[in-house]
PDB file of C-alpha atoms in Angstrom:
ATOM      1  CA  UNK A   1      -1.744  -8.566 -93.427  1.00  0.00           C
ATOM      2  CA  UNK A   2      -4.115  -9.814 -96.126  1.00  0.00           C
ATOM      3  CA  UNK A   3      -3.359  -9.757 -99.854  1.00  0.00           C
ATOM      4  CA  UNK A   4      -6.416  -7.555-100.312  1.00  0.00           C
ATOM      5  CA  UNK A   5      -5.152  -4.824 -97.973  1.00  0.00           C
ATOM      6  CA  UNK A   6      -1.726  -4.534 -99.544  1.00  0.00           C
ATOM      7  CA  UNK A   7       1.067  -2.625 -97.809  1.00  0.00           C
ATOM      8  CA  UNK A   8       2.624  -1.205-100.986  1.00  0.00           C
ATOM      9  CA  UNK A   9       0.870  -0.296-104.242  1.00  0.00           C
ATOM     10  CA  UNK A  10       1.813  -2.423-107.244  1.00  0.00           C
ATOM     11  CA  UNK A  11       0.281  -2.288-110.714  1.00  0.00           C
ATOM     12  CA  UNK A  12       0.111  -6.089-110.752  1.00  0.00           C
ATOM     13  CA  UNK A  13      -2.608  -5.983-108.078  1.00  0.00           C
ATOM     14  CA  UNK A  14      -5.054  -4.766-110.742  1.00  0.00           C
ATOM     15  CA  UNK A  15      -6.290  -6.361-113.937  1.00  0.00           C
ATOM     16  CA  UNK A  16      -6.093  -3.467-116.386  1.00  0.00           C
ATOM     17  CA  UNK A  17      -7.077  -5.633-119.341  1.00  0.00           C
ATOM     18  CA  UNK A  18     -10.554  -6.491-118.079  1.00  0.00           C
ATOM     19  CA  UNK A  19     -13.316  -5.628-115.645  1.00  0.00           C
ATOM     20  CA  UNK A  20     -14.573  -8.358-113.330  1.00  0.00           C
ATOM     21  CA  UNK A  21     -17.453  -6.341-111.884  1.00  0.00           C
ATOM     22  CA  UNK A  22     -21.122  -7.119-112.636  1.00  0.00           C
ATOM     23  CA  UNK A  23     -22.098  -6.490-116.256  1.00  0.00           C
ATOM     24  CA  UNK A  24     -24.688  -4.094-117.583  1.00  0.00           C
ATOM     25  CA  UNK A  25     -28.133  -5.662-117.519  1.00  0.00           C
ATOM     26  CA  UNK A  26     -27.344  -7.898-114.538  1.00  0.00           C
ATOM     27  CA  UNK A  27     -28.977  -7.413-111.171  1.00  0.00           C
ATOM     28  CA  UNK A  28     -26.688  -5.430-108.896  1.00  0.00           C
ATOM     29  CA  UNK A  29     -25.170  -7.841-106.362  1.00  0.00           C
ATOM     30  CA  UNK A  30     -26.450  -7.095-102.896  1.00  0.00           C
ATOM     31  CA  UNK A  31     -24.076  -6.669 -99.973  1.00  0.00           C
ATOM     32  CA  UNK A  32     -24.016  -5.783 -96.303  1.00  0.00           C
ATOM     33  CA  UNK A  33     -22.248  -2.634 -95.100  1.00  0.00           C
ATOM     34  CA  UNK A  34     -22.092  -0.120 -92.266  1.00  0.00           C
ATOM     35  CA  UNK A  35     -22.882   3.576 -92.432  1.00  0.00           C
ATOM     36  CA  UNK A  36     -20.585   5.979 -90.581  1.00  0.00           C
ATOM     37  CA  UNK A  37     -23.075   6.191 -87.716  1.00  0.00           C
ATOM     38  CA  UNK A  38     -22.804   2.422 -87.233  1.00  0.00           C
ATOM     39  CA  UNK A  39     -26.076   1.380 -88.865  1.00  0.00           C
ATOM     40  CA  UNK A  40     -26.017  -1.946 -90.721  1.00  0.00           C
ATOM     41  CA  UNK A  41     -27.582  -1.684 -94.169  1.00  0.00           C
ATOM     42  CA  UNK A  42     -27.901  -3.624 -97.399  1.00  0.00           C
ATOM     43  CA  UNK A  43     -27.301  -2.095-100.801  1.00  0.00           C
ATOM     44  CA  UNK A  44     -30.817  -3.210-101.725  1.00  0.00           C
ATOM     45  CA  UNK A  45     -32.173  -0.871 -99.048  1.00  0.00           C
ATOM     46  CA  UNK A  46     -31.441   1.929-101.526  1.00  0.00           C
ATOM     47  CA  UNK A  47     -33.143   0.302-104.504  1.00  0.00           C
ATOM     48  CA  UNK A  48     -36.389   1.763-105.810  1.00  0.00           C
ATOM     49  CA  UNK A  49     -34.870   4.802-107.482  1.00  0.00           C
ATOM     50  CA  UNK A  50     -31.780   5.344-109.654  1.00  0.00           C
ATOM     51  CA  UNK A  51     -28.531   4.877-107.760  1.00  0.00           C
ATOM     52  CA  UNK A  52     -24.908   5.826-108.448  1.00  0.00           C
ATOM     53  CA  UNK A  53     -22.391   3.681-106.566  1.00  0.00           C
ATOM     54  CA  UNK A  54     -18.729   4.733-106.607  1.00  0.00           C
ATOM     55  CA  UNK A  55     -15.741   3.029-104.986  1.00  0.00           C
ATOM     56  CA  UNK A  56     -13.320   5.276-103.130  1.00  0.00           C
ATOM     57  CA  UNK A  57     -10.690   5.796-100.434  1.00  0.00           C
ATOM     58  CA  UNK A  58      -8.883   8.745 -98.926  1.00  0.00           C
ATOM     59  CA  UNK A  59      -5.645   7.738-100.709  1.00  0.00           C
ATOM     60  CA  UNK A  60      -7.140   7.310-104.200  1.00  0.00           C
ATOM     61  CA  UNK A  61      -6.141  10.374-106.279  1.00  0.00           C
ATOM     62  CA  UNK A  62      -8.639   9.670-109.050  1.00  0.00           C
ATOM     63  CA  UNK A  63     -11.584   9.339-106.681  1.00  0.00           C
ATOM     64  CA  UNK A  64     -10.572  12.423-104.685  1.00  0.00           C
ATOM     65  CA  UNK A  65     -10.259  14.435-107.893  1.00  0.00           C
ATOM     66  CA  UNK A  66     -13.880  13.647-108.762  1.00  0.00           C
ATOM     67  CA  UNK A  67     -15.477  14.453-105.391  1.00  0.00           C
ATOM     68  CA  UNK A  68     -16.421  18.069-106.132  1.00  0.00           C
ATOM     69  CA  UNK A  69     -17.725  17.354-109.657  1.00  0.00           C
ATOM     70  CA  UNK A  70     -19.769  14.460-108.297  1.00  0.00           C
ATOM     71  CA  UNK A  71     -21.260  16.675-105.609  1.00  0.00           C
ATOM     72  CA  UNK A  72     -22.540  18.942-108.371  1.00  0.00           C
ATOM     73  CA  UNK A  73     -24.332  15.919-109.831  1.00  0.00           C
ATOM     74  CA  UNK A  74     -25.939  15.275-106.452  1.00  0.00           C
ATOM     75  CA  UNK A  75     -27.461  18.760-106.696  1.00  0.00           C
ATOM     76  CA  UNK A  76     -28.425  18.348-110.352  1.00  0.00           C
ATOM     77  CA  UNK A  77     -30.111  14.945-109.908  1.00  0.00           C
ATOM     78  CA  UNK A  78     -32.056  15.057-106.614  1.00  0.00           C
ATOM     79  CA  UNK A  79     -34.071  12.010-107.703  1.00  0.00           C
ATOM     80  CA  UNK A  80     -30.903   9.876-107.755  1.00  0.00           C
ATOM     81  CA  UNK A  81     -29.281   8.245-104.706  1.00  0.00           C
ATOM     82  CA  UNK A  82     -25.484   8.707-104.589  1.00  0.00           C
ATOM     83  CA  UNK A  83     -23.384   6.305-102.511  1.00  0.00           C
ATOM     84  CA  UNK A  84     -19.661   5.791-101.921  1.00  0.00           C
ATOM     85  CA  UNK A  85     -18.359   2.356-100.946  1.00  0.00           C
ATOM     86  CA  UNK A  86     -15.198   2.842 -98.913  1.00  0.00           C
ATOM     87  CA  UNK A  87     -12.689   0.217-100.056  1.00  0.00           C
ATOM     88  CA  UNK A  88      -9.019  -0.577 -99.384  1.00  0.00           C
ATOM     89  CA  UNK A  89      -6.444   2.189 -99.449  1.00  0.00           C
ATOM     90  CA  UNK A  90      -5.326   2.639-103.049  1.00  0.00           C
ATOM     91  CA  UNK A  91      -1.962   4.111-102.042  1.00  0.00           C
ATOM     92  CA  UNK A  92      -1.115   3.226 -98.432  1.00  0.00           C
ATOM     93  CA  UNK A  93       1.981   4.579 -96.726  1.00  0.00           C
ATOM     94  CA  UNK A  94       3.413   5.444 -93.347  1.00  0.00           C
ATOM     95  CA  UNK A  95       0.659   7.968 -92.537  1.00  0.00           C
ATOM     96  CA  UNK A  96      -2.349   5.968 -93.668  1.00  0.00           C
ATOM     97  CA  UNK A  97      -1.528   2.307 -93.967  1.00  0.00           C
ATOM     98  CA  UNK A  98      -3.540  -0.758 -95.001  1.00  0.00           C
ATOM     99  CA  UNK A  99      -6.622  -1.543 -92.931  1.00  0.00           C
ATOM    100  CA  UNK A 100      -6.010  -4.116 -90.229  1.00  0.00           C
ATOM    101  CA  UNK A 101      -9.393  -3.811 -88.503  1.00  0.00           C
ATOM    102  CA  UNK A 102     -12.872  -2.408 -88.974  1.00  0.00           C
ATOM    103  CA  UNK A 103     -11.854   0.420 -86.645  1.00  0.00           C
ATOM    104  CA  UNK A 104      -9.072   1.305 -89.098  1.00  0.00           C
ATOM    105  CA  UNK A 105     -11.396   1.253 -92.071  1.00  0.00           C
ATOM    106  CA  UNK A 106     -14.223   3.210 -90.449  1.00  0.00           C
ATOM    107  CA  UNK A 107     -11.665   5.714 -89.127  1.00  0.00           C
ATOM    108  CA  UNK A 108     -10.341   6.306 -92.642  1.00  0.00           C
ATOM    109  CA  UNK A 109     -13.889   6.658 -93.990  1.00  0.00           C
ATOM    110  CA  UNK A 110     -14.580   9.322 -91.363  1.00  0.00           C
ATOM    111  CA  UNK A 111     -11.316  11.044 -92.270  1.00  0.00           C
ATOM    112  CA  UNK A 112     -12.464  11.119 -95.887  1.00  0.00           C
ATOM    113  CA  UNK A 113     -15.710  12.802 -94.900  1.00  0.00           C
ATOM    114  CA  UNK A 114     -13.906  15.391 -92.775  1.00  0.00           C
ATOM    115  CA  UNK A 115     -10.806  16.032 -94.878  1.00  0.00           C
ATOM    116  CA  UNK A 116     -12.398  15.990 -98.332  1.00  0.00           C
ATOM    117  CA  UNK A 117     -15.890  17.173 -97.357  1.00  0.00           C
ATOM    118  CA  UNK A 118     -17.535  14.108 -98.890  1.00  0.00           C
ATOM    119  CA  UNK A 119     -21.273  14.754 -98.556  1.00  0.00           C
ATOM    120  CA  UNK A 120     -22.523  11.556-100.180  1.00  0.00           C
ATOM    121  CA  UNK A 121     -23.554   8.617 -98.004  1.00  0.00           C
ATOM    122  CA  UNK A 122     -20.474   6.512 -97.268  1.00  0.00           C
ATOM    123  CA  UNK A 123     -20.826   2.754 -96.813  1.00  0.00           C
ATOM    124  CA  UNK A 124     -18.060   0.574 -95.376  1.00  0.00           C
ATOM    125  CA  UNK A 125     -17.867  -3.141 -96.145  1.00  0.00           C
ATOM    126  CA  UNK A 126     -15.744  -5.614 -94.152  1.00  0.00           C
ATOM    127  CA  UNK A 127     -11.956  -5.516 -93.803  1.00  0.00           C
ATOM    128  CA  UNK A 128     -11.501  -8.176 -96.478  1.00  0.00           C
ATOM    129  CA  UNK A 129     -13.446  -6.094 -98.997  1.00  0.00           C
ATOM    130  CA  UNK A 130     -16.182  -8.646 -99.702  1.00  0.00           C
ATOM    131  CA  UNK A 131     -18.417  -6.136-101.507  1.00  0.00           C
ATOM    132  CA  UNK A 132     -15.488  -4.520-103.307  1.00  0.00           C
ATOM    133  CA  UNK A 133     -14.382  -7.882-104.676  1.00  0.00           C
ATOM    134  CA  UNK A 134     -17.875  -8.537-106.025  1.00  0.00           C
ATOM    135  CA  UNK A 135     -17.767  -5.199-107.852  1.00  0.00           C
ATOM    136  CA  UNK A 136     -14.379  -5.779-109.480  1.00  0.00           C
ATOM    137  CA  UNK A 137     -11.769  -4.375-107.002  1.00  0.00           C
ATOM    138  CA  UNK A 138     -10.892  -1.263-109.030  1.00  0.00           C
ATOM    139  CA  UNK A 139     -10.125   1.708-106.734  1.00  0.00           C
ATOM    140  CA  UNK A 140     -12.559   4.156-108.356  1.00  0.00           C
ATOM    141  CA  UNK A 141     -15.056   2.191-110.407  1.00  0.00           C
ATOM    142  CA  UNK A 142     -18.587   3.543-110.698  1.00  0.00           C
ATOM    143  CA  UNK A 143     -21.959   1.942-111.393  1.00  0.00           C
ATOM    144  CA  UNK A 144     -25.345   3.376-112.303  1.00  0.00           C
ATOM    145  CA  UNK A 145     -28.062   1.090-110.949  1.00  0.00           C
ATOM    146  CA  UNK A 146     -31.614   1.576-112.202  1.00  0.00           C
ATOM    147  CA  UNK A 147     -34.737   1.729-110.041  1.00  0.00           C
ATOM    148  CA  UNK A 148     -35.232  -2.023-110.497  1.00  0.00           C
ATOM    149  CA  UNK A 149     -31.826  -2.820-109.068  1.00  0.00           C
ATOM    150  CA  UNK A 150     -30.080  -3.667-112.349  1.00  0.00           C
ATOM    151  CA  UNK A 151     -26.729  -2.386-113.594  1.00  0.00           C
ATOM    152  CA  UNK A 152     -27.569   0.206-116.244  1.00  0.00           C
ATOM    153  CA  UNK A 153     -24.008   1.408-116.820  1.00  0.00           C
ATOM    154  CA  UNK A 154     -20.555   0.822-115.400  1.00  0.00           C
ATOM    155  CA  UNK A 155     -16.997   2.072-115.729  1.00  0.00           C
ATOM    156  CA  UNK A 156     -13.677   0.862-114.346  1.00  0.00           C
ATOM    157  CA  UNK A 157     -12.795   4.497-113.609  1.00  0.00           C
ATOM    158  CA  UNK A 158     -15.078   7.369-112.739  1.00  0.00           C
ATOM    159  CA  UNK A 159     -15.376  10.349-115.043  1.00  0.00           C
ATOM    160  CA  UNK A 160     -18.117  12.630-113.785  1.00  0.00           C
ATOM    161  CA  UNK A 161     -18.987  13.896-117.258  1.00  0.00           C
ATOM    162  CA  UNK A 162     -19.734  10.361-118.420  1.00  0.00           C
ATOM    163  CA  UNK A 163     -21.896   9.709-115.365  1.00  0.00           C
ATOM    164  CA  UNK A 164     -23.793  12.944-115.980  1.00  0.00           C
ATOM    165  CA  UNK A 165     -24.324  12.214-119.665  1.00  0.00           C
ATOM    166  CA  UNK A 166     -25.664   8.743-118.961  1.00  0.00           C
ATOM    167  CA  UNK A 167     -27.943   9.852-116.123  1.00  0.00           C
ATOM    168  CA  UNK A 168     -29.435  12.329-118.563  1.00  0.00           C
ATOM    169  CA  UNK A 169     -29.855   9.646-121.224  1.00  0.00           C
ATOM    170  CA  UNK A 170     -31.493   7.229-118.798  1.00  0.00           C
ATOM    171  CA  UNK A 171     -33.878   9.942-117.581  1.00  0.00           C
ATOM    172  CA  UNK A 172     -35.032  10.298-121.202  1.00  0.00           C
ATOM    173  CA  UNK A 173     -35.458   6.551-121.589  1.00  0.00           C
ATOM    174  CA  UNK A 174     -32.388   6.254-123.832  1.00  0.00           C
ATOM    175  CA  UNK A 175     -29.657   3.629-123.644  1.00  0.00           C
ATOM    176  CA  UNK A 176     -26.407   4.672-121.939  1.00  0.00           C
ATOM    177  CA  UNK A 177     -23.192   5.161-123.903  1.00  0.00           C
ATOM    178  CA  UNK A 178     -20.514   2.577-123.050  1.00  0.00           C
ATOM    179  CA  UNK A 179     -17.707   3.892-120.834  1.00  0.00           C
ATOM    180  CA  UNK A 180     -14.348   4.865-122.232  1.00  0.00           C
ATOM    181  CA  UNK A 181     -11.671   2.301-121.457  1.00  0.00           C
ATOM    182  CA  UNK A 182      -8.820   4.678-120.680  1.00  0.00           C
ATOM    183  CA  UNK A 183      -8.186   5.756-117.112  1.00  0.00           C
ATOM    184  CA  UNK A 184      -7.674   9.488-117.495  1.00  0.00           C
ATOM    185  CA  UNK A 185      -7.021  11.804-120.425  1.00  0.00           C
ATOM    186  CA  UNK A 186      -3.731  13.101-119.047  1.00  0.00           C
ATOM    187  CA  UNK A 187      -1.487  12.013-116.131  1.00  0.00           C
ATOM    188  CA  UNK A 188      -1.574  15.555-114.733  1.00  0.00           C
ATOM    189  CA  UNK A 189      -5.271  15.078-113.898  1.00  0.00           C
ATOM    190  CA  UNK A 190      -4.179  12.916-110.969  1.00  0.00           C
ATOM    191  CA  UNK A 191      -4.700  14.651-107.614  1.00  0.00           C
ATOM    192  CA  UNK A 192      -1.038  14.296-106.585  1.00  0.00           C
ATOM    193  CA  UNK A 193      -1.586  15.773-103.125  1.00  0.00           C
ATOM    194  CA  UNK A 194      -3.637  12.699-102.270  1.00  0.00           C
ATOM    195  CA  UNK A 195      -0.527  10.505-102.302  1.00  0.00           C
ATOM    196  CA  UNK A 196       0.824  12.573 -99.433  1.00  0.00           C
ATOM    197  CA  UNK A 197      -2.191  11.577 -97.350  1.00  0.00           C
ATOM    198  CA  UNK A 198      -0.730   8.080 -97.440  1.00  0.00           C
ATOM    199  CA  UNK A 199       2.788   9.382 -96.945  1.00  0.00           C
ATOM    200  CA  UNK A 200       6.102   9.481 -98.762  1.00  0.00           C
ATOM    201  CA  UNK A 201       6.061   5.700 -99.084  1.00  0.00           C
ATOM    202  CA  UNK A 202       2.874   6.049-101.139  1.00  0.00           C
ATOM    203  CA  UNK A 203       4.583   8.665-103.335  1.00  0.00           C
ATOM    204  CA  UNK A 204       7.631   6.446-103.836  1.00  0.00           C
ATOM    205  CA  UNK A 205       5.536   3.373-104.657  1.00  0.00           C
ATOM    206  CA  UNK A 206       3.559   5.267-107.284  1.00  0.00           C
ATOM    207  CA  UNK A 207       6.703   6.640-108.922  1.00  0.00           C
ATOM    208  CA  UNK A 208       8.184   3.143-109.048  1.00  0.00           C
ATOM    209  CA  UNK A 209       4.993   1.719-110.574  1.00  0.00           C
ATOM    210  CA  UNK A 210       4.308   4.548-113.016  1.00  0.00           C
ATOM    211  CA  UNK A 211       6.204   2.882-115.932  1.00  0.00           C
ATOM    212  CA  UNK A 212       4.028  -0.210-115.495  1.00  0.00           C
ATOM    213  CA  UNK A 213       0.876   1.925-115.569  1.00  0.00           C
ATOM    214  CA  UNK A 214       2.055   3.570-118.786  1.00  0.00           C
ATOM    215  CA  UNK A 215       2.812   0.134-120.221  1.00  0.00           C
ATOM    216  CA  UNK A 216      -0.785  -0.886-119.561  1.00  0.00           C
ATOM    217  CA  UNK A 217      -1.832   2.166-121.615  1.00  0.00           C
ATOM    218  CA  UNK A 218      -4.231   3.472-119.026  1.00  0.00           C
ATOM    219  CA  UNK A 219      -3.396   7.048-119.993  1.00  0.00           C
ATOM    220  CA  UNK A 220      -4.843   8.553-123.157  1.00  0.00           C
ATOM    221  CA  UNK A 221      -2.257  10.271-125.312  1.00  0.00           C
TER     222      UNK A 221
END
């Protein structure tokens, strides 16, 4: 089992005080991935028009909670490409554990598409999360990449309203508004049912780690 694909969620696996992903204004790092139909692609294959890249997994409650709102953005901005990079399981358990093979990871990505009706294009990087590491390893970070392949805006955590606001600003030729640093406005916004996809171990691990998450002040009072 690799350190990247952890067996039990711990707050210490994430750097809540910083964001190691590519900065705004930098060229978006390219990476190789597979689509769910087995086609090998590069991120740069999608350059040439605005692109929204979000990290996600079937056991990430924040990502799952934003799927439907993000799908509304897909309809609102047909000129924008929307991609999901399937990463490690945020909250693994006895039902859905850490990925041990590409078959595991692709299977979970397909489960996401079926169970959560994810209509965006899903890309899967390697088991060790090479692309995810380049983009900062947060479970639900999101990046807006402009038509020239540069990072126009980024956030450690996805909030659809912020993505929408900044897509609108960029379409008008205006500068994006920096992302809020807090994770979510209220803890109850977490999609709790998602933990059960991982299993009761995932629920227990989150409960045990919740005080540490509060200590890191990721919740807005």
